[in-house]
PDB file of C-alpha atoms and ligand atoms in Angstrom:
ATOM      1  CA  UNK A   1      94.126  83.795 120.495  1.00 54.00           C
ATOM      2  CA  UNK A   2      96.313  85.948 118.281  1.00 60.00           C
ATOM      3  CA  UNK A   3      97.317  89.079 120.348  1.00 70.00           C
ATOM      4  CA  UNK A   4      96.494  92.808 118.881  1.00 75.00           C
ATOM      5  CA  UNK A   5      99.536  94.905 118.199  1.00 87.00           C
ATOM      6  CA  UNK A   6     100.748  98.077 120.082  1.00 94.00           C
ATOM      7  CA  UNK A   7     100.181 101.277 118.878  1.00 98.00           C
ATOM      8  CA  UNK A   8     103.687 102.957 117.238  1.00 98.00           C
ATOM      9  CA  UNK A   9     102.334 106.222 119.206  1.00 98.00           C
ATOM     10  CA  UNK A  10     101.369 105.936 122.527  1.00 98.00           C
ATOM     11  CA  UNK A  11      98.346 108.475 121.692  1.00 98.00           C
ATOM     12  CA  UNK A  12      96.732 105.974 119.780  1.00 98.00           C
ATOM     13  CA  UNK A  13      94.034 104.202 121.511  1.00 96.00           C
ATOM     14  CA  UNK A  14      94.624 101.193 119.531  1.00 97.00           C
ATOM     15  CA  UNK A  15      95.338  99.331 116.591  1.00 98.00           C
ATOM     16  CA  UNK A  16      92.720  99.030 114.010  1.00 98.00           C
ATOM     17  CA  UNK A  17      93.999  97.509 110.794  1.00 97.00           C
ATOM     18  CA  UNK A  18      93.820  98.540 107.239  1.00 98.00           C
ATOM     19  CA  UNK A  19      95.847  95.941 104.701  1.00 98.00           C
ATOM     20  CA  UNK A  20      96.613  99.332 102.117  1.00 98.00           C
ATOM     21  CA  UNK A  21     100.054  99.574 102.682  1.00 98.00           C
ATOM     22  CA  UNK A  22     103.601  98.600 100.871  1.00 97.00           C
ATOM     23  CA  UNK A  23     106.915  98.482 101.358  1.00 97.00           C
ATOM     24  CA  UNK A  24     108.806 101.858 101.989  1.00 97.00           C
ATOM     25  CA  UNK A  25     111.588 102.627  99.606  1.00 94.00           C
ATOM     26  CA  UNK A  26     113.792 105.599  98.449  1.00 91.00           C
ATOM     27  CA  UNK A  27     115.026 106.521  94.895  1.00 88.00           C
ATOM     28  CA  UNK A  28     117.663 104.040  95.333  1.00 91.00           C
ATOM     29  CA  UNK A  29     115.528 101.149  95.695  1.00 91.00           C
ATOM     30  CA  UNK A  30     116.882 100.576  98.937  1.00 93.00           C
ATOM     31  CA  UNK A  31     114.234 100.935 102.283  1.00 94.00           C
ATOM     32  CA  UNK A  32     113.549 104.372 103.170  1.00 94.00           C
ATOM     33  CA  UNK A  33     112.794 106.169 106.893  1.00 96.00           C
ATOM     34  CA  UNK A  34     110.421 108.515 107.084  1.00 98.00           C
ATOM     35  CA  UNK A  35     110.940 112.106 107.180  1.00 97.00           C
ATOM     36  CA  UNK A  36     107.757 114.233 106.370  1.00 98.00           C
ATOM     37  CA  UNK A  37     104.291 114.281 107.988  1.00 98.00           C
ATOM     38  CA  UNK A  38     101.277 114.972 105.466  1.00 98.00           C
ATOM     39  CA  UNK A  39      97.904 116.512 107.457  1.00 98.00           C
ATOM     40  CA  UNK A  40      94.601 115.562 105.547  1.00 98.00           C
ATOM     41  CA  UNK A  41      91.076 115.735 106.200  1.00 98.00           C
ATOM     42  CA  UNK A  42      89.114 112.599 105.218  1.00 98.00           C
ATOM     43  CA  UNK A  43      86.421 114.760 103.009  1.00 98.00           C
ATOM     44  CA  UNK A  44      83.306 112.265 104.336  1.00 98.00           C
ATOM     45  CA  UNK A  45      80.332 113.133 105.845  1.00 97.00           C
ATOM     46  CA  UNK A  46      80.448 110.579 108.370  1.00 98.00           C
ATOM     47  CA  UNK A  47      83.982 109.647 110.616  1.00 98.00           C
ATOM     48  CA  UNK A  48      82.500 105.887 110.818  1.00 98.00           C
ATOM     49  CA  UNK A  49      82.155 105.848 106.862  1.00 98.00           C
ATOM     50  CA  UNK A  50      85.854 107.281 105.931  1.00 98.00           C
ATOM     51  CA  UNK A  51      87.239 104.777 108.487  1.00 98.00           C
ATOM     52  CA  UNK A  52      86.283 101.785 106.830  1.00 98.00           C
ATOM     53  CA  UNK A  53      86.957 103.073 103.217  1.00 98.00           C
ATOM     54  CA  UNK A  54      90.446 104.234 104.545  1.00 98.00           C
ATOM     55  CA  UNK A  55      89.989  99.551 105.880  1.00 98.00           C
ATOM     56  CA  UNK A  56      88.807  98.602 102.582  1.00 98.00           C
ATOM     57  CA  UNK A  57      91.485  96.541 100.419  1.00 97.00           C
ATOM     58  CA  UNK A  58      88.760  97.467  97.560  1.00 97.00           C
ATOM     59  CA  UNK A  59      89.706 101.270  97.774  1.00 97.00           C
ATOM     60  CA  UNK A  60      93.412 100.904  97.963  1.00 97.00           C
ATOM     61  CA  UNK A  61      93.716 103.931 100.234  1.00 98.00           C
ATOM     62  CA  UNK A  62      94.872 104.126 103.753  1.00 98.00           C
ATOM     63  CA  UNK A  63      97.247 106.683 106.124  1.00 98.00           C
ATOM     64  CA  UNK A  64      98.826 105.356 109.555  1.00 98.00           C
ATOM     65  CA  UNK A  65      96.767 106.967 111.929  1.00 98.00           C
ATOM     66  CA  UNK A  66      92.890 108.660 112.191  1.00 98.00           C
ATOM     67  CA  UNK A  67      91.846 111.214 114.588  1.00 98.00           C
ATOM     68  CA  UNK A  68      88.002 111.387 115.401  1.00 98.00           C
ATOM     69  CA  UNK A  69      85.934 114.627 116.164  1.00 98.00           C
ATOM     70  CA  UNK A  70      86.193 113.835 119.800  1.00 98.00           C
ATOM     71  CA  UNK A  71      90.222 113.275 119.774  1.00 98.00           C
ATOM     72  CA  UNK A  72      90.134 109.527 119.630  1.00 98.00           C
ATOM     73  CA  UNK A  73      93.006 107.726 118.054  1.00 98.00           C
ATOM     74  CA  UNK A  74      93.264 104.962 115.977  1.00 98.00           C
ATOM     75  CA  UNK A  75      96.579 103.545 114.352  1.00 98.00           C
ATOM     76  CA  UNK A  76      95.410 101.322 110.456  1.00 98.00           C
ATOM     77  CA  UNK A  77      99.090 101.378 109.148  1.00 98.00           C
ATOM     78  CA  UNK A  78     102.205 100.704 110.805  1.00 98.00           C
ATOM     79  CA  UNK A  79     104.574 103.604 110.742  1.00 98.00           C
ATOM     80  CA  UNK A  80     107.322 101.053 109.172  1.00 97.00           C
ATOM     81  CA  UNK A  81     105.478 100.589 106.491  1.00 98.00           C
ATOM     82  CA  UNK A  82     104.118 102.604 103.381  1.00 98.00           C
ATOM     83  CA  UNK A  83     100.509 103.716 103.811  1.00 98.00           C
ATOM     84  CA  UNK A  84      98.718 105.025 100.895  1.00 98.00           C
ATOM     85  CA  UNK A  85      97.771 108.365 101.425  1.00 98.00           C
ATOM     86  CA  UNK A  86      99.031 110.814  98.993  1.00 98.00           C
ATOM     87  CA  UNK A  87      98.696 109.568  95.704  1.00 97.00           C
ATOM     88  CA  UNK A  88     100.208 111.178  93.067  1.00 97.00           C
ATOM     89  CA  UNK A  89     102.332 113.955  94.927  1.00 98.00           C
ATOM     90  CA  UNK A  90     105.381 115.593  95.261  1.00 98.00           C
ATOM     91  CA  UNK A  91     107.700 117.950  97.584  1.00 98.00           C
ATOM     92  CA  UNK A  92     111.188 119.087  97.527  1.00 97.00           C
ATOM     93  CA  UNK A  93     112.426 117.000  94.293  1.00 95.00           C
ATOM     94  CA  UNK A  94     110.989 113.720  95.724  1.00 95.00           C
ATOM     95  CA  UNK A  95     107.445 112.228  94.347  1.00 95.00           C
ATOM     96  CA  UNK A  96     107.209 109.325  96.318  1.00 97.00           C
ATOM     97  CA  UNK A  97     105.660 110.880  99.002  1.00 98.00           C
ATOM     98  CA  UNK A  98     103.785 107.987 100.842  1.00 98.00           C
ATOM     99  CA  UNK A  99     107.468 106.423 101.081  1.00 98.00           C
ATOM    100  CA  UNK A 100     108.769 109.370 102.519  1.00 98.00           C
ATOM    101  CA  UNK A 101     105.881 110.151 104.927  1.00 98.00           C
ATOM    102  CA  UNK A 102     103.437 109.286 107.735  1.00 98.00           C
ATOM    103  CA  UNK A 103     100.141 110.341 106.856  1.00 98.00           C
ATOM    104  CA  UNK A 104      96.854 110.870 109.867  1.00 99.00           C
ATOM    105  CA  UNK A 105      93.544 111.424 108.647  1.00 98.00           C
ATOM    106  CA  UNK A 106      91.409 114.120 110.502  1.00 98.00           C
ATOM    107  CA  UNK A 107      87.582 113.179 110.136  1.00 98.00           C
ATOM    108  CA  UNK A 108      85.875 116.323 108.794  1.00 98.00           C
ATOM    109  CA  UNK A 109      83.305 116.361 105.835  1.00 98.00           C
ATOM    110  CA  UNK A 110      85.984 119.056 103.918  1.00 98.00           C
ATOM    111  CA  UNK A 111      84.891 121.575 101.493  1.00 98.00           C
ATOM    112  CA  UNK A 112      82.281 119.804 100.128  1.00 97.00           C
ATOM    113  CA  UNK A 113      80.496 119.104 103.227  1.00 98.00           C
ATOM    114  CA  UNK A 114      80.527 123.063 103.920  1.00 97.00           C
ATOM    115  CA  UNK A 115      84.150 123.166 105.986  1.00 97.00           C
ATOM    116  CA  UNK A 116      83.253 122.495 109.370  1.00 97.00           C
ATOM    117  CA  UNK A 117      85.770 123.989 112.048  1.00 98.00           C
ATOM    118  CA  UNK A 118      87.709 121.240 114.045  1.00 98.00           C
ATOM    119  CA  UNK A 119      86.419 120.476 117.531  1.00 98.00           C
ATOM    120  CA  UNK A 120      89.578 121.698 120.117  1.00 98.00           C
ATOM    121  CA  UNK A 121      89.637 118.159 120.980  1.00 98.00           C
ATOM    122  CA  UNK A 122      90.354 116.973 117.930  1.00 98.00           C
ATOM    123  CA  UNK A 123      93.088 119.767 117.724  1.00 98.00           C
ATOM    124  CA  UNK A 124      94.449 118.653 120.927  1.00 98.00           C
ATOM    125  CA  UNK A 125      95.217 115.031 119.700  1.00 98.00           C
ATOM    126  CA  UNK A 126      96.426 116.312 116.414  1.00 98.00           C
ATOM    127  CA  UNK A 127      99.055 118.431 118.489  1.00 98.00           C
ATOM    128  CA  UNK A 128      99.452 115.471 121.136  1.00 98.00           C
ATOM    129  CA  UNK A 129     100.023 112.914 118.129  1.00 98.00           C
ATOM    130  CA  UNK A 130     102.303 115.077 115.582  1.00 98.00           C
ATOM    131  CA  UNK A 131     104.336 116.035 118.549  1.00 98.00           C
ATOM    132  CA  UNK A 132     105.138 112.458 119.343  1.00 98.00           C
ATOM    133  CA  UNK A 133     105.406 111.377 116.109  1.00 98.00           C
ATOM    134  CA  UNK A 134     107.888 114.271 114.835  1.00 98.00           C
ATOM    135  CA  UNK A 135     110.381 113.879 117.782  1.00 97.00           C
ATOM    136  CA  UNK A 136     110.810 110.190 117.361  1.00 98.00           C
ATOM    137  CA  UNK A 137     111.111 110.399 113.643  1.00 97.00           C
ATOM    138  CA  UNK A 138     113.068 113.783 113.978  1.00 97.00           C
ATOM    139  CA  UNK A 139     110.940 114.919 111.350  1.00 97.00           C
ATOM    140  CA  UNK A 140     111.974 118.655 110.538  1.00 97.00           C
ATOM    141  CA  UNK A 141     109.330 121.328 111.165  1.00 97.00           C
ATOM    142  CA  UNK A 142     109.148 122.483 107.046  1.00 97.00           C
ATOM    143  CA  UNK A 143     108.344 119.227 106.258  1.00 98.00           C
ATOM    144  CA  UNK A 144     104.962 119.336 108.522  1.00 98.00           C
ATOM    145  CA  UNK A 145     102.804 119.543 104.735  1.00 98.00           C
ATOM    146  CA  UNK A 146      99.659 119.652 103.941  1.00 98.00           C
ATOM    147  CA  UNK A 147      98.063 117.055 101.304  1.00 98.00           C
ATOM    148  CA  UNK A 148      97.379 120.550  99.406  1.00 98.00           C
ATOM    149  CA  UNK A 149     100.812 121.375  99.497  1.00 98.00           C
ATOM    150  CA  UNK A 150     102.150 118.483  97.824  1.00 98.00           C
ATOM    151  CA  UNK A 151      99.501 117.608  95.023  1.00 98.00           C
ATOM    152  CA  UNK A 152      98.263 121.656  94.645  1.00 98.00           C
ATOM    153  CA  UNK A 153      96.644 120.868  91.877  1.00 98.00           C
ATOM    154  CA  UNK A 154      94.351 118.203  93.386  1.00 98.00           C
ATOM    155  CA  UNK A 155      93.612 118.479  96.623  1.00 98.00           C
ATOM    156  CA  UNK A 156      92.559 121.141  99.102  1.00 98.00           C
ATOM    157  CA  UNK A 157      93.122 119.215 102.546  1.00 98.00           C
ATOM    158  CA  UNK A 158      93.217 119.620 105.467  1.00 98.00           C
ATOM    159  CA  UNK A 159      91.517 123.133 104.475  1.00 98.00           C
ATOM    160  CA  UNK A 160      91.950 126.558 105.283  1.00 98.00           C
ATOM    161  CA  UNK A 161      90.421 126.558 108.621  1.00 98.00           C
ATOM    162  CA  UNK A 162      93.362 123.902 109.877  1.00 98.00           C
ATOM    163  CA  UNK A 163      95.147 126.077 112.805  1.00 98.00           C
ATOM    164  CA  UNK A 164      98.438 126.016 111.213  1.00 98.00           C
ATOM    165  CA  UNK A 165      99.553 128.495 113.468  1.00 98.00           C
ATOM    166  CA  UNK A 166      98.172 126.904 116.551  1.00 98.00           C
ATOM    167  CA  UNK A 167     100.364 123.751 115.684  1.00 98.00           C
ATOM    168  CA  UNK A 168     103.491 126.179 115.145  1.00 97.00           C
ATOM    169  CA  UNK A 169     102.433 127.640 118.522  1.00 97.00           C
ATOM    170  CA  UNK A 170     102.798 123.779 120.037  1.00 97.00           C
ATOM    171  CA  UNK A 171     106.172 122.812 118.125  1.00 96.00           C
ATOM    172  CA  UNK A 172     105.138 121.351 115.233  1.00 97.00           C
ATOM    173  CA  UNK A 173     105.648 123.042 111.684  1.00 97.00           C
ATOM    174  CA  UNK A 174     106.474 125.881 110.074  1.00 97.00           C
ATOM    175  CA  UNK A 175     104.874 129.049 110.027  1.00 97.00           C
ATOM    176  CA  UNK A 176     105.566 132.709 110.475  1.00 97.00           C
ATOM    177  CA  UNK A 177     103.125 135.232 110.880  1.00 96.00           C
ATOM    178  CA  UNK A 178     101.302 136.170 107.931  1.00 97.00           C
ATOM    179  CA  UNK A 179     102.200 139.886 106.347  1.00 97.00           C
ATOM    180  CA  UNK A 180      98.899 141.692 106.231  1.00 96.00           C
ATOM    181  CA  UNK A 181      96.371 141.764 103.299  1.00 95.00           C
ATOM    182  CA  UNK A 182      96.352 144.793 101.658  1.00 90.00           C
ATOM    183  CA  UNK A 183      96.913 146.776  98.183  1.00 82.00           C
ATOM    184  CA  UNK A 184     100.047 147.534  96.360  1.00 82.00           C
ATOM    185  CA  UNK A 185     101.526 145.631  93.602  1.00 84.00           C
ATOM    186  CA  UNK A 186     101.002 142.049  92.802  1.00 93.00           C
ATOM    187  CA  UNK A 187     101.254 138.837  89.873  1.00 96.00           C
ATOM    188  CA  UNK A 188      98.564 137.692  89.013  1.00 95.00           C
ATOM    189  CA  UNK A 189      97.144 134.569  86.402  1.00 96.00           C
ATOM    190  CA  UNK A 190      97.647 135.326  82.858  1.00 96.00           C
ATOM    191  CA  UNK A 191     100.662 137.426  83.560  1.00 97.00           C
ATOM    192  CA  UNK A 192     103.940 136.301  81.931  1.00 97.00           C
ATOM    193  CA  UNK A 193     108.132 137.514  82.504  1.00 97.00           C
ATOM    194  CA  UNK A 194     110.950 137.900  84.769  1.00 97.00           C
ATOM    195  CA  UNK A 195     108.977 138.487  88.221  1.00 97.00           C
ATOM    196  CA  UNK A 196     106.500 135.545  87.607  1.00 98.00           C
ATOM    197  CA  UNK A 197     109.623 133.235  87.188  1.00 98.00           C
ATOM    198  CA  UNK A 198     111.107 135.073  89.984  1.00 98.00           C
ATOM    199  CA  UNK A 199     107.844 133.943  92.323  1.00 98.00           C
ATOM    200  CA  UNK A 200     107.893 130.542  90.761  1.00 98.00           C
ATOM    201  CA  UNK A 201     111.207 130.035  91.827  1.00 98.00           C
ATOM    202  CA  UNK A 202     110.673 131.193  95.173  1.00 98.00           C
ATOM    203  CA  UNK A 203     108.102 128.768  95.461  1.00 98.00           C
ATOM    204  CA  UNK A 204     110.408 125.933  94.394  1.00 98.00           C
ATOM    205  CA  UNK A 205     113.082 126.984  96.925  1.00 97.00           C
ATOM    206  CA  UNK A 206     110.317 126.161  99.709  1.00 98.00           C
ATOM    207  CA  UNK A 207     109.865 122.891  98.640  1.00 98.00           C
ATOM    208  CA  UNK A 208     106.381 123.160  96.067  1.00 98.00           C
ATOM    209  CA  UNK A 209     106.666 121.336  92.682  1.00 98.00           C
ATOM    210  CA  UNK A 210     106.215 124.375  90.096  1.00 98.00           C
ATOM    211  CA  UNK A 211     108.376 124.609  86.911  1.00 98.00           C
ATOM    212  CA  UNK A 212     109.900 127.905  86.283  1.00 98.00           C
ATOM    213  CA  UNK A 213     107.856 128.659  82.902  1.00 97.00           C
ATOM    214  CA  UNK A 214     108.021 132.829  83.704  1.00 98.00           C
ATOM    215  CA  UNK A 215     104.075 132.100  82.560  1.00 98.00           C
ATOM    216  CA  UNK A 216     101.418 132.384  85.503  1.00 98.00           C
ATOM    217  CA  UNK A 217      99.444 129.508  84.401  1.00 98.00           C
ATOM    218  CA  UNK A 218      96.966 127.530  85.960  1.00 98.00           C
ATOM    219  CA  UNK A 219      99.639 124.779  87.527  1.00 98.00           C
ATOM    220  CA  UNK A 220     101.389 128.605  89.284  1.00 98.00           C
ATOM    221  CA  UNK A 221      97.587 129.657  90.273  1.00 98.00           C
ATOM    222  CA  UNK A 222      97.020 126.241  92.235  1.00 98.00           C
ATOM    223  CA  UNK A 223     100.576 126.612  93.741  1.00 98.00           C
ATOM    224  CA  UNK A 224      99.717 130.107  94.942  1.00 98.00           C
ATOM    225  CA  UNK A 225      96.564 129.247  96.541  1.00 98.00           C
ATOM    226  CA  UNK A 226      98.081 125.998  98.304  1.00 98.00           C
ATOM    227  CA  UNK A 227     100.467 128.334  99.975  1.00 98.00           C
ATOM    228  CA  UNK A 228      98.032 130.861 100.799  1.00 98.00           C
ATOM    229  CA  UNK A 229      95.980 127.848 102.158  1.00 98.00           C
ATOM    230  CA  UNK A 230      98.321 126.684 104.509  1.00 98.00           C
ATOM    231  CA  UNK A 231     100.625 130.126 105.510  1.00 98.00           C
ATOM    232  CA  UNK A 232      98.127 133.398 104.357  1.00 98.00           C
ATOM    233  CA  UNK A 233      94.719 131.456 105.259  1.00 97.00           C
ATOM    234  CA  UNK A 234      92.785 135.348 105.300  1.00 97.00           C
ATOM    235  CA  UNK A 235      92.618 135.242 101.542  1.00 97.00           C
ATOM    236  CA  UNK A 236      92.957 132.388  98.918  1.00 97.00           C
ATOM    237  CA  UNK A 237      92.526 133.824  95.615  1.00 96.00           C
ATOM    238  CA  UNK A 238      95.887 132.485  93.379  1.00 97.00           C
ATOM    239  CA  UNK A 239      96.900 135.966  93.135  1.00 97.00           C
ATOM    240  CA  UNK A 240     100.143 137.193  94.466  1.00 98.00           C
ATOM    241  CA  UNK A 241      99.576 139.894  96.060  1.00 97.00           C
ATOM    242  CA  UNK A 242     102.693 141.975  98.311  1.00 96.00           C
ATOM    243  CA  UNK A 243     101.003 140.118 101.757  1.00 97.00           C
ATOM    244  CA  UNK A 244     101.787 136.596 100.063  1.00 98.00           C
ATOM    245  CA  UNK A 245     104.877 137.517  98.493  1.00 97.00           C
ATOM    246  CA  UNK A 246     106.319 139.012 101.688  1.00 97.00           C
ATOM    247  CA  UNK A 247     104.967 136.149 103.804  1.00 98.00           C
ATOM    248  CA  UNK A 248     106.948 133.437 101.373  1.00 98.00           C
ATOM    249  CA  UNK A 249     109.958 135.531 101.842  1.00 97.00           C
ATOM    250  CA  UNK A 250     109.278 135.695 105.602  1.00 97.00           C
ATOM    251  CA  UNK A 251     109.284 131.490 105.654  1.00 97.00           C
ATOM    252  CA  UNK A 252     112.373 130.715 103.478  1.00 97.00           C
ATOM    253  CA  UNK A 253     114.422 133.556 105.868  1.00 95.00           C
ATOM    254  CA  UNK A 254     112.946 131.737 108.643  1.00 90.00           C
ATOM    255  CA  UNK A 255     113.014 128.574 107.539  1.00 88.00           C
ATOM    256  CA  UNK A 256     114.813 126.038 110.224  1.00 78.00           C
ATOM    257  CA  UNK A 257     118.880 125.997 109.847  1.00 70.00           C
ATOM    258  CA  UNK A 258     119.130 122.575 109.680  1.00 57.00           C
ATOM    259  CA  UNK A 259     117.203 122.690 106.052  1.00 50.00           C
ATOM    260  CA  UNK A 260     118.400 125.424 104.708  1.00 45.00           C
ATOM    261  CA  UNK A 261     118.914 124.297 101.057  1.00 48.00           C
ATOM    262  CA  UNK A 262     122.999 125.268 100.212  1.00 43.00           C
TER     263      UNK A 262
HETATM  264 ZN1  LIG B 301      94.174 114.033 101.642  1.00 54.96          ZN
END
């Protein structure tokens, strides 16, 4: 009788394998540790449905843990090992972001199934199962992403309605309250010169992968509304306006010592 394997996390229920996984390694080639946590929503009607695509070696995706509607937890990928959630992505100068994180998958239909809010249970376990995983990994708080914020071009999960701040509230992740939407001056697409470089590179500095063309093109438009997505959630537009100017400003002064790019 072959014995089923403990959960890494001690909120996870139990084990229920997926085989999509490799081995995790850094720039060097040599194994890496994880230091990032990447939120997503699984986009699927049904929880039952995105659980066994996430199992099936055929769709050669996967994430290390999945958190139902009701705030049950199931572990598919050992935390070790390098689960294949993020495709093609990238964060801070580093692309190999399924190396470099630990990935749970939050059962909600997404934006095509209308956006559903997420049951407080679900929440809960979230919270319960970040927190845990975080302080054993010592993960730092800005690197508590979204799968928006590292492929902004892609992907638009976990979704607006995601209670960033609620998780901020509990420990986990950045956020500081949002400057509040109203007129004044702001960038927006088409617009070209010194402050649209100026944003761009602000952007950078906080860890989004967005070349510094001075040009607000349509790569600078996605970038805007991934950060608006995850830190400005009232309106997500691609514009800059002054609210989600000042609120980027607000996050990189705030932004935990210990990361403080020198
Ligand atoms: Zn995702």
């Amino acid at each position: 009788m072959s014995e089923q394997p403990k959960p890494d996390s001690p909120v996870a229920a139990k084990v229920f394998p997926s085989p999509n996984h490799g081995e995790r390694l850094g720039a060097d080639g040599m194994p890496r540790r994880p230091d990032m946590l990447v939120l997503h929503y699984t986009g699927m009607p049904d929880a039952g449905e995105a659980l066994q695509r996430l199992c099936n070696p055929a769709a050669e995706v996967s994430a290390h843990y999945f958190v139902f509607e009701n705030g049950h937890v199931l572990q598919l990928v050992p935390e070790g090992r390098r689960a294949w959630h993020a495709g093609k992505a990238s964060w801070a100068g580093e692309r190999d972001i399924n190396s470099a994180s630990i990935g749970i998958e939050i059962a909600n239909p997404g934006h095509d199934g209308g956006l559903p809010p997420y049951p407080a249970a679900q929440i809960a376990a979230v919270i319960a199962l970040s927190r845990d995983i975080v302080s054993r990994w010592s993960i730092p708080a800005d690197r508590v992403l979204g799968h928006s914020d590292v492929a902004p071009e892609r992907k638009l999960d976990p979704g607006e309605l995601f209670p960033w701040e609620e998780l901020n509230r509990a420990g986990i992740g950045h956020f500081v309250r949002p400057a509040p939407v109203r007129g004044g001056r702001f960038l927006s697409p088409g617009e070209s010169g010194q402050p649209v470089e100026a944003l761009q590179a602000m952007l950078a500095m906080y860890g989004y992968d967005i070349a510094l063309t001075g040009r607000y093109d349509e790569a600078t438009t996605a970038v805007v509304a991934a950060f608006q997505r995850h830190f400005r959630p009232e309106r997500i537009d691609g514009i800059a306006d002054a609210s989600t100017i000042t609120t980027l400003r607000d996050l990189i002064a705030g932004r935990p010592a210990a990361t403080v790019i020198v």
